[in-house]
Amino acid sequence: FTMIKKFMLLVLLSSFLGVHAQSWDFEKPDYKKIEKNIKKENSNFYYSDLMDRFAAADTTLTIEQRRHLYYGYTFQPEYDPYGRSGYEDSLRPMWSKDSLNESDYRTILKFSDSLLKQDPFSLEAMNMQLFANDMLNNNSAVANVSQKAEMIVETLMSSGNGVSKETAFYVINTSHEYQLLNVFGFQFGGEQSLIEHYDRLTLAENEQGVEALYFDVTPCLNHLNQMFDE
């Protein structure tokens, strides 16, 4: 499992540096505007078109289109940020093996594909695919998945830098918080707290000296409230 995590770091850290050293431009997603735009069939933000292009790893998607894709998923009927997949349990035996063979790699691909149908932006599932496809020498698949993973990371990084509530990363699934930590090479410090509509995750000691990262989880909380209202 550690090897798989390291594989994603090798793929993504070539493009991104530690969060504390970054000075990139970012803006908060305007959910109301996004909801309106993705319903326009003749626009560049029509949702089904964006999803089709993402599935094809179309890197010509602009950052605004990627933001509409990721944050617009919260308005799709299949959006379920607190759903737990049984496929994760199916994959767990793989991580306890001393060594993996071709059959194991194909099993990883099968179940990670199923995971991505439930959460199309899961960096963890993409990481599994990167690892298995690399071991099977499926170079075109590695390129496809790595391009999609980078698009998601770039989208998350377009929303903030995470060092405060005011500059929090905006996520649509709390699992994406921990996946982003892995991308940056951070270790979770063991404390998670909900402050208003922000998740605060402490970090283990790191070279950048970052104590914690903040994530805006508004869509997750809204979804939870809707579940209780029904």
Short mmCIF file of C-alpha atoms in Angstrom, two decimals, residues 95-228:
data_model
loop_
_atom_site.label_atom_id
_atom_site.label_comp_id
_atom_site.label_asym_id
_atom_site.label_seq_id
_atom_site.Cartn_x
_atom_site.Cartn_y
_atom_site.Cartn_z
CA TRP A 95 -2.70 -4.63 0.64
CA SER A 96 -1.84 -7.43 3.08
CA LYS A 97 -0.11 -9.57 0.44
CA ASP A 98 3.66 -9.81 0.40
CA SER A 99 3.65 -9.72 -3.38
CA LEU A 100 1.14 -9.19 -6.18
CA ASN A 101 0.76 -10.97 -9.51
CA GLU A 102 -0.91 -10.16 -12.82
CA SER A 103 -4.26 -11.48 -11.62
CA ASP A 104 -4.05 -9.21 -8.58
CA TYR A 105 -3.32 -6.17 -10.75
CA ARG A 106 -6.36 -6.94 -12.90
CA THR A 107 -8.49 -7.32 -9.78
CA ILE A 108 -7.28 -3.91 -8.59
CA LEU A 109 -8.26 -2.40 -11.93
CA LYS A 110 -11.69 -4.03 -11.81
CA PHE A 111 -12.57 -2.77 -8.35
CA SER A 112 -10.98 0.66 -8.77
CA ASP A 113 -13.07 1.10 -11.94
CA SER A 114 -16.15 0.35 -9.86
CA LEU A 115 -15.02 2.81 -7.19
CA LEU A 116 -14.63 5.54 -9.80
CA LYS A 117 -18.18 4.97 -11.01
CA GLN A 118 -19.31 5.86 -7.49
CA ASP A 119 -16.79 8.68 -6.99
CA PRO A 120 -15.37 9.76 -10.38
CA PHE A 121 -12.88 12.13 -8.75
CA SER A 122 -11.34 9.74 -6.23
CA LEU A 123 -7.58 10.28 -6.35
CA GLU A 124 -7.15 7.12 -4.28
CA ALA A 125 -8.90 4.97 -6.89
CA MET A 126 -6.93 6.68 -9.65
CA ASN A 127 -3.77 5.95 -7.72
CA MET A 128 -4.66 2.26 -7.63
CA GLN A 129 -5.20 2.36 -11.38
CA LEU A 130 -1.88 4.10 -11.95
CA PHE A 131 -0.08 1.45 -9.94
CA ALA A 132 -1.81 -1.57 -11.53
CA ASN A 133 -1.56 -0.26 -15.07
CA ASP A 134 2.11 0.56 -14.59
CA MET A 135 2.80 -2.97 -13.35
CA LEU A 136 0.94 -4.34 -16.39
CA ASN A 137 2.87 -2.01 -18.73
CA ASN A 138 -0.35 -0.35 -19.89
CA ASN A 139 1.42 2.89 -20.76
CA SER A 140 -1.51 4.55 -22.51
CA ALA A 141 -3.76 3.86 -19.51
CA VAL A 142 -1.14 5.29 -17.14
CA ALA A 143 -1.04 8.46 -19.23
CA ASN A 144 -4.84 8.68 -19.30
CA VAL A 145 -5.27 8.25 -15.55
CA SER A 146 -2.37 10.53 -14.59
CA GLN A 147 -3.79 13.30 -16.79
CA LYS A 148 -7.18 12.98 -15.06
CA ALA A 149 -5.57 12.94 -11.61
CA GLU A 150 -3.58 16.06 -12.39
CA MET A 151 -6.73 17.81 -13.61
CA ILE A 152 -8.43 17.10 -10.29
CA VAL A 153 -5.45 18.25 -8.23
CA GLU A 154 -5.17 21.43 -10.29
CA THR A 155 -8.88 22.07 -9.74
CA LEU A 156 -8.57 21.63 -5.98
CA MET A 157 -5.54 23.90 -5.92
CA SER A 158 -7.45 26.54 -7.89
CA SER A 159 -9.77 26.99 -4.91
CA GLY A 160 -7.25 27.90 -2.20
CA ASN A 161 -4.00 26.98 -0.46
CA GLY A 162 -5.50 25.43 2.66
CA VAL A 163 -3.46 27.31 5.26
CA SER A 164 -6.45 29.15 6.78
CA LYS A 165 -10.26 29.18 6.76
CA GLU A 166 -10.17 32.18 4.44
CA THR A 167 -8.00 30.34 1.92
CA ALA A 168 -9.35 26.82 2.45
CA PHE A 169 -9.36 24.16 -0.23
CA TYR A 170 -12.91 23.50 -1.46
CA VAL A 171 -13.75 19.80 -1.65
CA ILE A 172 -16.95 17.92 -2.49
CA ASN A 173 -16.01 14.78 -0.58
CA THR A 174 -14.17 14.56 2.75
CA SER A 175 -12.10 11.63 1.44
CA HIS A 176 -10.55 14.03 -1.07
CA GLU A 177 -9.00 15.92 1.86
CA TYR A 178 -6.83 12.98 2.86
CA GLN A 179 -6.05 12.15 -0.75
CA LEU A 180 -4.76 15.68 -1.27
CA LEU A 181 -2.53 15.34 1.79
CA ASN A 182 -0.92 12.33 0.12
CA VAL A 183 -0.37 14.26 -3.09
CA PHE A 184 1.49 16.97 -1.18
CA GLY A 185 3.49 14.37 0.71
CA PHE A 186 1.98 15.33 4.08
CA GLN A 187 1.06 12.87 6.82
CA PHE A 188 -2.20 13.29 8.74
CA GLY A 189 -1.47 14.50 12.27
CA GLY A 190 -4.36 12.61 13.84
CA GLU A 191 -6.79 15.41 14.67
CA GLN A 192 -9.82 16.30 12.56
CA SER A 193 -12.24 19.01 13.68
CA LEU A 194 -15.25 20.69 12.09
CA ILE A 195 -15.18 24.47 12.50
CA GLU A 196 -18.34 26.04 11.06
CA HIS A 197 -18.31 24.55 7.55
CA TYR A 198 -14.58 23.85 7.47
CA ASP A 199 -12.71 20.65 8.16
CA ARG A 200 -9.38 21.22 9.90
CA LEU A 201 -6.83 18.44 9.59
CA THR A 202 -3.66 18.58 11.62
CA LEU A 203 -0.45 17.52 9.93
CA ALA A 204 2.49 15.54 11.20
CA GLU A 205 5.74 17.47 11.41
CA ASN A 206 6.84 18.48 7.91
CA GLU A 207 9.61 20.42 6.19
CA GLN A 208 7.23 23.21 5.19
CA GLY A 209 6.25 23.84 8.81
CA VAL A 210 2.50 23.66 8.08
CA GLU A 211 0.52 22.74 11.22
CA ALA A 212 -2.89 22.11 9.64
CA LEU A 213 -4.90 22.42 6.45
CA TYR A 214 -8.45 23.73 6.10
CA PHE A 215 -11.12 22.42 3.73
CA ASP A 216 -14.50 23.95 2.94
CA VAL A 217 -17.00 21.06 3.01
CA THR A 218 -20.22 23.01 2.44
CA PRO A 219 -21.67 20.61 -0.19
CA CYS A 220 -21.09 17.62 2.11
CA LEU A 221 -22.90 19.31 4.99
CA ASN A 222 -25.75 20.41 2.71
CA HIS A 223 -26.13 16.84 1.50
CA LEU A 224 -26.19 15.58 5.07
CA ASN A 225 -28.88 18.12 6.01
CA GLN A 226 -30.99 17.04 3.03
CA MET A 227 -30.74 13.42 4.14
CA PHE A 228 -32.06 14.31 7.60
#
